[in-house]
Structure formats: structure tokens, C-alpha cells
Short mmCIF file of N, CA, C and O in Angstrom, two decimals:
data_model
loop_
_atom_site.label_atom_id
_atom_site.label_comp_id
_atom_site.label_asym_id
_atom_site.label_seq_id
_atom_site.Cartn_x
_atom_site.Cartn_y
_atom_site.Cartn_z
N MET A 1 -8.44 -29.29 -25.10
CA MET A 1 -8.29 -30.70 -23.76
C MET A 1 -9.08 -31.45 -24.09
O MET A 1 -10.27 -31.41 -23.94
N ILE A 2 -8.65 -32.53 -24.07
CA ILE A 2 -9.65 -33.85 -24.12
C ILE A 2 -9.05 -34.93 -23.20
O ILE A 2 -7.90 -34.92 -22.73
N LYS A 3 -10.40 -34.98 -22.49
CA LYS A 3 -9.59 -36.29 -21.20
C LYS A 3 -10.90 -37.59 -21.60
O LYS A 3 -11.94 -37.13 -21.91
N THR A 4 -10.34 -38.64 -20.98
CA THR A 4 -11.70 -39.91 -21.47
C THR A 4 -11.06 -40.81 -20.50
O THR A 4 -10.09 -40.92 -19.05
N ILE A 5 -12.10 -41.70 -20.27
CA ILE A 5 -12.26 -42.97 -19.06
C ILE A 5 -12.36 -43.78 -19.99
O ILE A 5 -13.69 -43.83 -20.66
N LYS A 6 -12.24 -45.37 -19.57
CA LYS A 6 -12.99 -46.11 -19.97
C LYS A 6 -13.58 -47.12 -18.60
O LYS A 6 -12.79 -47.16 -17.65
N ILE A 7 -14.82 -47.65 -18.69
CA ILE A 7 -15.02 -48.21 -17.65
C ILE A 7 -15.90 -49.56 -18.38
O ILE A 7 -16.21 -49.75 -19.35
N GLN A 8 -16.05 -50.85 -17.16
CA GLN A 8 -16.55 -51.96 -17.63
C GLN A 8 -17.98 -51.35 -17.04
O GLN A 8 -18.20 -50.77 -16.37
N SER A 9 -18.75 -52.42 -18.19
CA SER A 9 -20.53 -52.55 -18.07
C SER A 9 -21.23 -52.88 -16.77
O SER A 9 -21.83 -53.64 -16.95
N THR A 10 -20.63 -52.20 -15.93
CA THR A 10 -21.62 -52.52 -14.54
C THR A 10 -22.06 -51.06 -13.90
O THR A 10 -21.39 -50.18 -13.78
N THR A 11 -23.25 -51.16 -13.38
CA THR A 11 -23.69 -49.88 -12.94
C THR A 11 -22.75 -49.15 -11.41
O THR A 11 -22.62 -47.73 -11.31
N ARG A 12 -22.05 -50.16 -10.95
CA ARG A 12 -21.30 -49.81 -9.53
C ARG A 12 -20.08 -49.01 -10.35
O ARG A 12 -19.61 -48.08 -9.54
N ASN A 13 -19.83 -49.18 -11.49
CA ASN A 13 -18.75 -47.93 -12.36
C ASN A 13 -19.12 -46.88 -12.53
O ASN A 13 -18.27 -45.74 -12.88
N ILE A 14 -20.64 -46.27 -12.39
CA ILE A 14 -20.66 -45.07 -12.85
C ILE A 14 -20.23 -43.85 -11.63
O ILE A 14 -19.99 -43.08 -11.87
N CYS A 15 -19.89 -44.55 -10.40
CA CYS A 15 -19.32 -43.91 -9.34
C CYS A 15 -17.75 -43.29 -9.95
O CYS A 15 -17.30 -42.26 -9.80
N GLU A 16 -17.30 -43.73 -11.11
CA GLU A 16 -15.65 -43.47 -11.42
C GLU A 16 -16.16 -42.44 -12.17
O GLU A 16 -15.11 -41.78 -12.58
N VAL A 17 -17.51 -42.17 -13.16
CA VAL A 17 -17.53 -41.43 -14.08
C VAL A 17 -17.75 -40.29 -13.16
O VAL A 17 -17.41 -39.33 -13.57
N GLU A 18 -18.54 -40.21 -12.07
CA GLU A 18 -18.73 -39.06 -11.50
C GLU A 18 -17.54 -38.20 -10.78
O GLU A 18 -17.53 -37.27 -11.03
N LEU A 19 -16.56 -39.33 -10.25
CA LEU A 19 -15.26 -38.65 -9.92
C LEU A 19 -14.29 -38.25 -11.20
O LEU A 19 -14.12 -36.90 -11.33
N PHE A 20 -14.88 -38.75 -12.60
CA PHE A 20 -13.89 -37.98 -13.57
C PHE A 20 -14.85 -36.71 -13.81
O PHE A 20 -13.88 -35.53 -14.28
N LEU A 21 -15.96 -36.19 -13.90
CA LEU A 21 -16.52 -35.26 -13.90
C LEU A 21 -16.36 -34.38 -12.99
O LEU A 21 -15.85 -33.32 -13.18
N SER A 22 -16.38 -34.56 -11.55
CA SER A 22 -16.18 -33.84 -10.58
C SER A 22 -14.56 -33.26 -10.88
O SER A 22 -14.31 -32.17 -10.61
N GLN A 23 -13.52 -34.03 -11.50
CA GLN A 23 -12.31 -33.79 -11.60
C GLN A 23 -12.21 -32.37 -12.72
O GLN A 23 -11.40 -31.78 -12.66
N ILE A 24 -12.82 -32.62 -13.36
CA ILE A 24 -12.70 -31.65 -14.83
C ILE A 24 -13.36 -30.60 -14.26
O ILE A 24 -13.33 -29.34 -14.42
N PHE A 25 -14.54 -30.51 -13.54
CA PHE A 25 -15.21 -29.48 -12.94
C PHE A 25 -14.38 -28.86 -12.12
O PHE A 25 -14.30 -27.40 -12.25
N LYS A 26 -13.63 -29.47 -10.99
CA LYS A 26 -12.38 -28.73 -10.49
C LYS A 26 -11.24 -28.11 -11.35
O LYS A 26 -11.37 -26.95 -10.92
N GLU A 27 -10.92 -28.66 -12.12
CA GLU A 27 -9.97 -28.15 -13.32
C GLU A 27 -10.46 -26.98 -13.82
O GLU A 27 -9.87 -25.75 -14.04
N LEU A 28 -11.63 -27.07 -14.40
CA LEU A 28 -12.16 -26.00 -15.68
C LEU A 28 -13.01 -24.86 -14.58
O LEU A 28 -13.08 -23.88 -15.44
N GLN A 29 -13.33 -25.13 -13.70
CA GLN A 29 -14.34 -24.60 -12.91
C GLN A 29 -15.16 -23.70 -13.74
O GLN A 29 -15.64 -22.39 -13.24
N PHE A 30 -16.28 -24.52 -14.21
CA PHE A 30 -17.14 -23.78 -14.87
C PHE A 30 -18.29 -23.74 -14.33
O PHE A 30 -18.50 -24.09 -12.95
N SER A 31 -19.56 -22.82 -14.71
CA SER A 31 -20.44 -22.86 -13.63
C SER A 31 -21.38 -24.08 -13.23
O SER A 31 -21.15 -25.06 -14.01
N ARG A 32 -21.78 -24.15 -11.85
CA ARG A 32 -22.34 -25.11 -11.28
C ARG A 32 -23.68 -25.55 -12.11
O ARG A 32 -24.01 -26.52 -12.15
N LYS A 33 -24.48 -24.40 -13.01
CA LYS A 33 -25.61 -24.64 -13.60
C LYS A 33 -24.88 -25.66 -14.93
O LYS A 33 -25.85 -26.73 -15.31
N ILE A 34 -23.75 -25.51 -15.32
CA ILE A 34 -23.48 -26.12 -16.47
C ILE A 34 -22.78 -27.26 -15.88
O ILE A 34 -23.17 -28.46 -16.86
N TYR A 35 -22.41 -27.54 -15.04
CA TYR A 35 -22.01 -28.81 -14.49
C TYR A 35 -22.85 -29.73 -14.23
O TYR A 35 -22.89 -30.91 -14.23
N CYS A 36 -24.50 -29.17 -13.42
CA CYS A 36 -25.10 -30.07 -13.33
C CYS A 36 -26.14 -30.47 -14.49
O CYS A 36 -26.45 -31.85 -14.55
N LYS A 37 -25.95 -29.81 -15.66
CA LYS A 37 -26.48 -30.22 -16.95
C LYS A 37 -25.67 -31.20 -17.54
O LYS A 37 -25.87 -32.37 -18.05
N ILE A 38 -24.26 -31.14 -17.44
CA ILE A 38 -23.27 -31.98 -17.94
C ILE A 38 -23.26 -33.31 -16.92
O ILE A 38 -23.63 -34.68 -17.66
N TYR A 39 -23.55 -33.20 -15.68
CA TYR A 39 -23.13 -34.46 -14.97
C TYR A 39 -24.68 -35.56 -15.23
O TYR A 39 -24.48 -36.39 -15.24
N LEU A 40 -25.95 -34.71 -15.01
CA LEU A 40 -26.82 -35.28 -15.40
C LEU A 40 -26.78 -35.93 -16.66
O LEU A 40 -27.50 -37.13 -16.81
N SER A 41 -26.85 -35.55 -17.60
CA SER A 41 -26.90 -36.00 -19.23
C SER A 41 -25.91 -36.91 -19.08
O SER A 41 -26.31 -37.95 -19.78
N THR A 42 -24.31 -36.95 -18.63
CA THR A 42 -23.83 -38.14 -18.92
C THR A 42 -24.30 -38.97 -18.18
O THR A 42 -24.01 -40.38 -18.45
N ILE A 43 -24.56 -38.83 -16.88
CA ILE A 43 -24.90 -40.31 -16.11
C ILE A 43 -26.34 -41.15 -16.80
O ILE A 43 -25.83 -42.08 -16.89
N GLU A 44 -27.03 -40.08 -17.40
CA GLU A 44 -28.15 -41.10 -18.22
C GLU A 44 -27.71 -41.47 -19.16
O GLU A 44 -27.76 -42.79 -19.74
N ALA A 45 -26.65 -41.19 -19.91
CA ALA A 45 -26.07 -41.76 -21.41
C ALA A 45 -25.26 -42.91 -21.23
O ALA A 45 -25.29 -43.96 -21.57
N VAL A 46 -24.25 -42.95 -19.89
CA VAL A 46 -23.46 -43.74 -19.39
C VAL A 46 -24.47 -44.87 -19.01
O VAL A 46 -24.22 -46.45 -19.37
N ASN A 47 -25.31 -44.77 -18.18
CA ASN A 47 -26.49 -45.67 -17.74
C ASN A 47 -27.13 -46.58 -18.78
O ASN A 47 -27.16 -47.68 -18.91
N ASN A 48 -27.49 -45.72 -19.76
CA ASN A 48 -27.97 -46.26 -20.90
C ASN A 48 -27.32 -47.40 -21.78
O ASN A 48 -27.74 -48.32 -22.27
N ALA A 49 -26.02 -46.88 -21.89
CA ALA A 49 -24.68 -47.58 -22.52
C ALA A 49 -24.41 -48.75 -21.77
O ALA A 49 -24.48 -50.10 -22.58
N ILE A 50 -24.93 -48.81 -20.15
CA ILE A 50 -24.08 -49.79 -19.56
C ILE A 50 -25.69 -51.04 -19.56
O ILE A 50 -25.10 -52.07 -19.98
N LEU A 51 -26.78 -50.44 -19.24
CA LEU A 51 -27.93 -51.52 -19.30
C LEU A 51 -28.53 -51.92 -20.98
O LEU A 51 -28.75 -52.79 -20.92
N HIS A 52 -28.69 -50.77 -21.66
CA HIS A 52 -29.54 -50.89 -22.92
C HIS A 52 -28.20 -51.63 -24.12
O HIS A 52 -28.54 -52.18 -24.94
N GLY A 53 -27.04 -50.65 -24.36
CA GLY A 53 -26.10 -50.83 -25.34
C GLY A 53 -25.22 -52.18 -25.07
O GLY A 53 -25.30 -53.12 -25.81
N ASN A 54 -24.66 -52.46 -23.74
CA ASN A 54 -23.95 -53.43 -23.39
C ASN A 54 -24.49 -54.30 -22.87
O ASN A 54 -24.23 -55.37 -22.30
N ASN A 55 -25.92 -54.30 -21.98
CA ASN A 55 -26.47 -55.48 -21.66
C ASN A 55 -25.94 -55.72 -20.44
O ASN A 55 -26.17 -56.90 -19.95
N ASN A 56 -25.48 -54.88 -19.68
CA ASN A 56 -24.84 -55.22 -18.17
C ASN A 56 -23.76 -56.33 -18.49
O ASN A 56 -23.79 -57.23 -17.39
N VAL A 57 -23.46 -56.11 -19.30
CA VAL A 57 -22.31 -57.29 -19.46
C VAL A 57 -20.88 -56.58 -19.25
O VAL A 57 -20.42 -55.93 -19.79
N PRO A 58 -20.22 -57.21 -18.07
CA PRO A 58 -19.02 -56.74 -17.51
C PRO A 58 -17.80 -56.53 -18.35
O PRO A 58 -16.87 -55.52 -18.50
N THR A 59 -17.79 -57.30 -19.40
CA THR A 59 -16.60 -57.69 -20.14
C THR A 59 -16.75 -56.62 -21.43
O THR A 59 -15.70 -56.42 -22.44
N LYS A 60 -17.87 -55.82 -21.42
CA LYS A 60 -17.85 -54.92 -22.47
C LYS A 60 -17.56 -53.59 -21.63
O LYS A 60 -17.75 -53.36 -20.52
N ASN A 61 -17.20 -52.82 -22.64
CA ASN A 61 -16.72 -51.15 -22.13
C ASN A 61 -17.58 -50.34 -22.50
O ASN A 61 -18.15 -50.06 -23.59
N VAL A 62 -17.72 -49.03 -21.85
CA VAL A 62 -18.18 -48.00 -22.20
C VAL A 62 -17.25 -46.79 -22.22
O VAL A 62 -16.39 -46.89 -21.31
N ASP A 63 -16.82 -46.06 -23.33
CA ASP A 63 -15.67 -45.15 -23.35
C ASP A 63 -16.57 -44.00 -23.35
O ASP A 63 -17.54 -43.44 -23.68
N ILE A 64 -15.73 -43.10 -22.33
CA ILE A 64 -16.31 -41.35 -22.03
C ILE A 64 -15.48 -40.78 -22.61
O ILE A 64 -14.08 -40.67 -22.02
N SER A 65 -15.42 -39.51 -23.24
CA SER A 65 -14.69 -38.51 -23.45
C SER A 65 -15.18 -37.04 -23.21
O SER A 65 -16.43 -37.04 -23.84
N PHE A 66 -14.35 -36.51 -23.00
CA PHE A 66 -14.85 -34.99 -22.61
C PHE A 66 -13.94 -33.86 -23.36
O PHE A 66 -12.65 -34.23 -23.18
N ASN A 67 -14.51 -33.31 -24.05
CA ASN A 67 -13.90 -31.87 -24.95
C ASN A 67 -14.03 -30.79 -24.65
O ASN A 67 -15.30 -30.28 -24.65
N ASN A 68 -12.98 -29.87 -24.10
CA ASN A 68 -13.25 -28.48 -23.83
C ASN A 68 -12.99 -27.72 -25.20
O ASN A 68 -12.11 -27.22 -25.68
N LEU A 69 -14.03 -27.52 -26.33
CA LEU A 69 -14.05 -26.71 -27.40
C LEU A 69 -14.35 -25.17 -26.99
O LEU A 69 -14.32 -24.68 -25.82
N LYS A 70 -14.02 -24.42 -28.30
CA LYS A 70 -13.96 -22.92 -27.68
C LYS A 70 -15.08 -22.32 -27.52
O LYS A 70 -15.20 -21.97 -26.17
N THR A 71 -16.29 -22.80 -27.73
CA THR A 71 -17.59 -22.48 -27.41
C THR A 71 -18.56 -23.38 -26.87
O THR A 71 -19.35 -23.23 -26.55
N LYS A 72 -17.95 -24.52 -26.62
CA LYS A 72 -18.81 -25.69 -26.06
C LYS A 72 -18.14 -26.72 -25.14
O LYS A 72 -16.90 -26.90 -25.18
N PHE A 73 -18.69 -27.48 -24.49
CA PHE A 73 -18.32 -29.14 -24.00
C PHE A 73 -19.00 -30.11 -25.17
O PHE A 73 -19.88 -29.78 -24.90
N SER A 74 -18.15 -30.76 -24.70
CA SER A 74 -18.69 -32.16 -25.34
C SER A 74 -18.03 -33.33 -24.84
O SER A 74 -17.17 -33.60 -24.49
N VAL A 75 -19.58 -34.26 -24.72
CA VAL A 75 -19.25 -35.44 -23.94
C VAL A 75 -19.66 -36.40 -24.73
O VAL A 75 -20.82 -36.54 -25.49
N ILE A 76 -18.80 -37.55 -25.25
CA ILE A 76 -18.70 -38.57 -26.14
C ILE A 76 -19.17 -39.75 -25.47
O ILE A 76 -18.22 -40.41 -24.91
N ILE A 77 -20.06 -40.57 -25.30
CA ILE A 77 -19.97 -41.72 -24.80
C ILE A 77 -20.34 -43.00 -25.78
O ILE A 77 -21.28 -42.49 -26.56
N LYS A 78 -19.74 -43.99 -25.86
CA LYS A 78 -19.71 -44.98 -26.67
C LYS A 78 -19.65 -46.52 -26.11
O LYS A 78 -19.06 -46.63 -24.96
N ASP A 79 -20.81 -47.06 -26.48
CA ASP A 79 -20.71 -48.41 -25.95
C ASP A 79 -20.50 -49.76 -26.66
O ASP A 79 -20.25 -49.00 -28.03
N GLU A 80 -20.17 -51.07 -26.64
CA GLU A 80 -20.07 -51.96 -27.57
C GLU A 80 -20.88 -52.51 -28.25
O GLU A 80 -21.10 -53.74 -28.37
N GLY A 81 -22.26 -51.87 -27.77
CA GLY A 81 -23.46 -53.11 -28.17
C GLY A 81 -23.68 -52.57 -29.79
O GLY A 81 -23.02 -52.02 -30.58
N ASN A 82 -24.74 -53.14 -29.93
CA ASN A 82 -25.11 -53.34 -31.33
C ASN A 82 -25.99 -51.69 -31.65
O ASN A 82 -26.02 -51.76 -32.71
N GLY A 83 -26.24 -51.28 -31.05
CA GLY A 83 -26.87 -49.61 -31.33
C GLY A 83 -28.38 -50.18 -31.29
O GLY A 83 -28.97 -51.20 -30.77
N PHE A 84 -28.93 -48.74 -31.79
CA PHE A 84 -30.43 -48.87 -31.51
C PHE A 84 -30.99 -47.86 -32.68
O PHE A 84 -30.19 -46.98 -33.00
N ASP A 85 -32.09 -48.00 -33.10
CA ASP A 85 -33.27 -46.87 -33.90
C ASP A 85 -33.47 -45.74 -32.99
O ASP A 85 -34.43 -45.54 -32.36
N TYR A 86 -32.79 -44.70 -32.78
CA TYR A 86 -33.13 -43.78 -32.06
C TYR A 86 -34.06 -42.45 -32.66
O TYR A 86 -34.50 -41.66 -32.07
N TYR A 87 -34.60 -43.11 -33.99
CA TYR A 87 -35.87 -42.42 -34.41
C TYR A 87 -36.99 -42.97 -33.93
O TYR A 87 -38.10 -42.39 -34.09
N ASN A 88 -36.68 -43.99 -33.25
CA ASN A 88 -38.15 -44.43 -32.91
C ASN A 88 -38.05 -44.73 -31.44
O ASN A 88 -38.64 -45.94 -31.06
N VAL A 89 -37.79 -43.84 -30.67
CA VAL A 89 -37.89 -44.13 -28.82
C VAL A 89 -39.00 -42.97 -28.85
O VAL A 89 -39.64 -42.18 -29.51
N SER A 90 -39.88 -43.78 -27.63
CA SER A 90 -40.99 -43.46 -27.53
C SER A 90 -40.81 -41.89 -26.42
O SER A 90 -40.06 -42.04 -25.72
N ASP A 91 -42.04 -41.37 -26.65
CA ASP A 91 -42.12 -40.19 -25.84
C ASP A 91 -42.85 -40.59 -24.57
O ASP A 91 -43.27 -41.10 -24.58
N PRO A 92 -41.79 -40.00 -23.55
CA PRO A 92 -42.06 -40.69 -21.92
C PRO A 92 -42.97 -39.83 -21.84
O PRO A 92 -43.65 -39.77 -20.48
N THR A 93 -43.36 -38.43 -22.19
CA THR A 93 -44.51 -37.62 -21.85
C THR A 93 -45.80 -37.86 -22.38
O THR A 93 -46.69 -36.93 -21.76
N LYS A 94 -45.66 -38.94 -22.98
CA LYS A 94 -47.11 -39.20 -23.70
C LYS A 94 -48.15 -40.23 -22.49
O LYS A 94 -47.36 -40.73 -22.32
N PRO A 95 -49.29 -40.12 -22.46
CA PRO A 95 -50.07 -40.51 -21.29
C PRO A 95 -49.74 -42.06 -21.25
O PRO A 95 -49.73 -42.46 -20.33
N LEU A 96 -49.71 -42.65 -22.41
CA LEU A 96 -49.54 -44.30 -22.29
C LEU A 96 -48.17 -44.44 -21.80
O LEU A 96 -47.90 -45.83 -21.04
N ASN A 97 -47.40 -43.66 -21.79
CA ASN A 97 -45.78 -43.82 -21.15
C ASN A 97 -45.38 -43.62 -19.63
O ASN A 97 -44.49 -43.49 -19.20
N LEU A 98 -46.19 -42.77 -19.01
CA LEU A 98 -46.30 -42.16 -18.01
C LEU A 98 -45.75 -42.82 -16.77
O LEU A 98 -44.93 -42.45 -16.07
N LYS A 99 -46.28 -44.14 -16.74
CA LYS A 99 -46.14 -44.86 -15.54
C LYS A 99 -45.10 -45.93 -15.84
O LYS A 99 -45.00 -46.73 -15.02
N LYS A 100 -44.71 -45.88 -17.16
CA LYS A 100 -43.23 -46.61 -17.33
C LYS A 100 -42.32 -46.54 -16.83
O LYS A 100 -41.92 -45.15 -16.25
N GLU A 101 -41.48 -47.43 -15.98
CA GLU A 101 -40.20 -47.06 -15.32
C GLU A 101 -38.96 -46.75 -15.61
O GLU A 101 -38.05 -46.45 -15.41
N SER A 102 -39.03 -47.00 -17.02
CA SER A 102 -37.91 -46.59 -18.14
C SER A 102 -38.26 -46.06 -19.05
O SER A 102 -39.62 -45.56 -19.64
N GLY A 103 -37.33 -45.33 -20.15
CA GLY A 103 -37.66 -44.68 -21.47
C GLY A 103 -37.58 -43.41 -21.02
O GLY A 103 -37.81 -42.63 -21.76
N ARG A 104 -36.89 -42.82 -20.00
CA ARG A 104 -37.08 -41.34 -19.95
C ARG A 104 -35.23 -40.89 -20.17
O ARG A 104 -34.86 -39.37 -19.90
N GLY A 105 -34.30 -41.55 -20.26
CA GLY A 105 -32.73 -41.39 -20.58
C GLY A 105 -32.72 -40.14 -21.48
O GLY A 105 -32.04 -39.33 -21.29
N ILE A 106 -33.02 -40.64 -23.21
CA ILE A 106 -33.05 -40.00 -23.88
C ILE A 106 -33.55 -38.12 -23.80
O ILE A 106 -33.19 -37.47 -23.96
N PHE A 107 -34.81 -38.57 -23.18
CA PHE A 107 -35.69 -36.78 -23.00
C PHE A 107 -34.77 -36.33 -21.98
O PHE A 107 -34.45 -35.05 -22.18
N ILE A 108 -34.28 -37.12 -21.02
CA ILE A 108 -33.56 -36.01 -19.82
C ILE A 108 -32.42 -35.38 -20.60
O ILE A 108 -32.16 -34.39 -20.43
N MET A 109 -31.30 -36.08 -21.30
CA MET A 109 -30.16 -35.83 -21.91
C MET A 109 -30.61 -34.60 -22.71
O MET A 109 -30.20 -33.86 -22.82
N LYS A 110 -31.74 -34.67 -23.80
CA LYS A 110 -32.10 -33.90 -24.56
C LYS A 110 -32.53 -32.66 -23.93
O LYS A 110 -32.54 -31.18 -24.37
N GLN A 111 -33.15 -32.65 -22.84
CA GLN A 111 -33.73 -31.57 -21.72
C GLN A 111 -32.43 -30.71 -21.38
O GLN A 111 -32.90 -29.41 -21.00
N TYR A 112 -31.33 -31.30 -21.07
CA TYR A 112 -29.98 -30.74 -20.24
C TYR A 112 -28.98 -30.29 -21.19
O TYR A 112 -28.44 -29.07 -20.99
N ALA A 113 -28.89 -31.27 -22.44
CA ALA A 113 -27.64 -30.77 -23.00
C ALA A 113 -28.57 -29.81 -24.16
O ALA A 113 -29.38 -29.86 -24.64
N ASP A 114 -27.47 -29.24 -24.91
CA ASP A 114 -28.14 -28.26 -25.84
C ASP A 114 -28.01 -28.71 -27.25
O ASP A 114 -28.81 -28.31 -28.58
N LYS A 115 -27.84 -29.82 -27.30
CA LYS A 115 -27.53 -30.96 -28.70
C LYS A 115 -27.24 -32.14 -28.43
O LYS A 115 -25.92 -32.47 -27.50
N VAL A 116 -28.04 -32.98 -29.07
CA VAL A 116 -27.78 -34.59 -28.67
C VAL A 116 -28.07 -35.26 -29.90
O VAL A 116 -28.84 -35.21 -30.81
N THR A 117 -26.83 -35.58 -30.43
CA THR A 117 -26.66 -36.30 -31.70
C THR A 117 -26.00 -38.02 -31.30
O THR A 117 -25.41 -38.09 -30.43
N PHE A 118 -26.65 -38.81 -32.41
CA PHE A 118 -26.23 -40.18 -32.45
C PHE A 118 -25.48 -40.65 -33.29
O PHE A 118 -25.87 -40.16 -34.68
N ASN A 119 -24.55 -41.68 -33.58
CA ASN A 119 -23.77 -41.96 -34.59
C ASN A 119 -24.80 -42.73 -35.52
O ASN A 119 -26.09 -43.11 -34.84
N GLU A 120 -24.43 -43.32 -37.02
CA GLU A 120 -25.62 -43.79 -37.50
C GLU A 120 -26.00 -45.11 -36.84
O GLU A 120 -26.84 -45.73 -37.15
N SER A 121 -25.30 -46.12 -36.14
CA SER A 121 -25.82 -47.49 -35.83
C SER A 121 -26.11 -47.31 -33.99
O SER A 121 -26.91 -47.99 -33.75
N GLY A 122 -26.32 -45.96 -33.63
CA GLY A 122 -26.88 -45.87 -32.52
C GLY A 122 -25.97 -46.39 -31.36
O GLY A 122 -26.79 -46.45 -30.17
N ASN A 123 -25.06 -46.41 -31.27
CA ASN A 123 -24.14 -46.88 -30.17
C ASN A 123 -23.04 -45.91 -29.57
O ASN A 123 -22.31 -46.14 -28.62
N CYS A 124 -23.48 -44.57 -29.79
CA CYS A 124 -22.38 -43.50 -29.77
C CYS A 124 -23.31 -42.29 -29.65
O CYS A 124 -24.18 -42.00 -30.81
N VAL A 125 -23.00 -41.58 -28.20
CA VAL A 125 -24.00 -39.96 -28.40
C VAL A 125 -23.16 -38.89 -28.32
O VAL A 125 -22.33 -39.39 -27.17
N ASN A 126 -23.41 -38.18 -28.82
CA ASN A 126 -22.32 -36.98 -28.26
C ASN A 126 -23.14 -35.73 -27.69
O ASN A 126 -24.48 -35.22 -28.62
N LEU A 127 -22.74 -35.69 -26.63
CA LEU A 127 -23.70 -34.50 -25.70
C LEU A 127 -23.04 -33.07 -26.01
O LEU A 127 -21.59 -33.01 -25.61
N LEU A 128 -23.60 -32.03 -26.61
CA LEU A 128 -23.02 -30.70 -26.42
C LEU A 128 -23.61 -29.79 -25.71
O LEU A 128 -24.94 -29.50 -25.73
N PHE A 129 -22.85 -29.10 -24.91
CA PHE A 129 -22.97 -28.14 -23.89
C PHE A 129 -22.48 -26.68 -24.37
O PHE A 129 -21.40 -26.59 -24.53
N ASN A 130 -23.25 -25.67 -24.51
CA ASN A 130 -22.73 -24.38 -24.65
C ASN A 130 -22.23 -23.94 -23.90
O ASN A 130 -22.64 -24.26 -22.36
N LYS A 131 -21.47 -22.84 -23.57
CA LYS A 131 -20.82 -22.63 -22.35
C LYS A 131 -21.45 -21.26 -21.87
O LYS A 131 -21.61 -20.43 -22.76
#
């Protein structure tokens, strides 16, 4: 089962993603713990796609797809931006970065998803969650 949604790049559209995830949760009835992990990671990824990938340009879109695999759930978030070098992301737990107001999105995704991978250009992230 694959479900998809496309939103314009404004943070007010995050509520559409929340509704999308809520509907999937009701349909599949997976555990609340897995739902929370999926929810937090996905919202962070979508927020990053809107703000950093698409630079909050409403004419650019973010595509989100949810796939119910045999042993995992996969959420893929893709923006229309130029991507980024995901190998050179600052560690938000280092003392120098602790007081920064941003820079924790990927860290949060990695804490909740069982696996986080980016495409070559860095404008698409795949979040995997074990069932």
C-alpha cells in the first residue's frame, strides 16, 4: 500500500501532512509508539524540505509518500530544491551548537527512524521504521 500527498511549500501546509499521517494511523492501526516516531520524523523532514530545500517558496512542492512494506514502514519526503551535502551536517549535541535555534531536524529524524537515507543530491530523504 502506497499513499501519497503533495503540498505547497508553506509551513501552514504541515497540518495537511498531520491529517495524512492521522488517516494512515487509523487505517493501519499500528502502535502509538510507532506512530509517534513516524509523526515526529516526518514532520521534521517536511519542515526541512519547506524551509531549507524549497526556501519557503510556495510555488515549489514537497512530495510525501508512505509505503507499508512487509516488515517496515517507509516515508519518503522529496523537495524541489538543490539539495545539500548531508555528510557535512553539524552535530547539534556539540557544545558549540547547543544554543543554536536550528540544526536539529536530521538529528531528530535519526533518533526516531530506524534508518535515514538521502538521495545523491540531498533533496529526498527516506525514513524507515521497523514494524
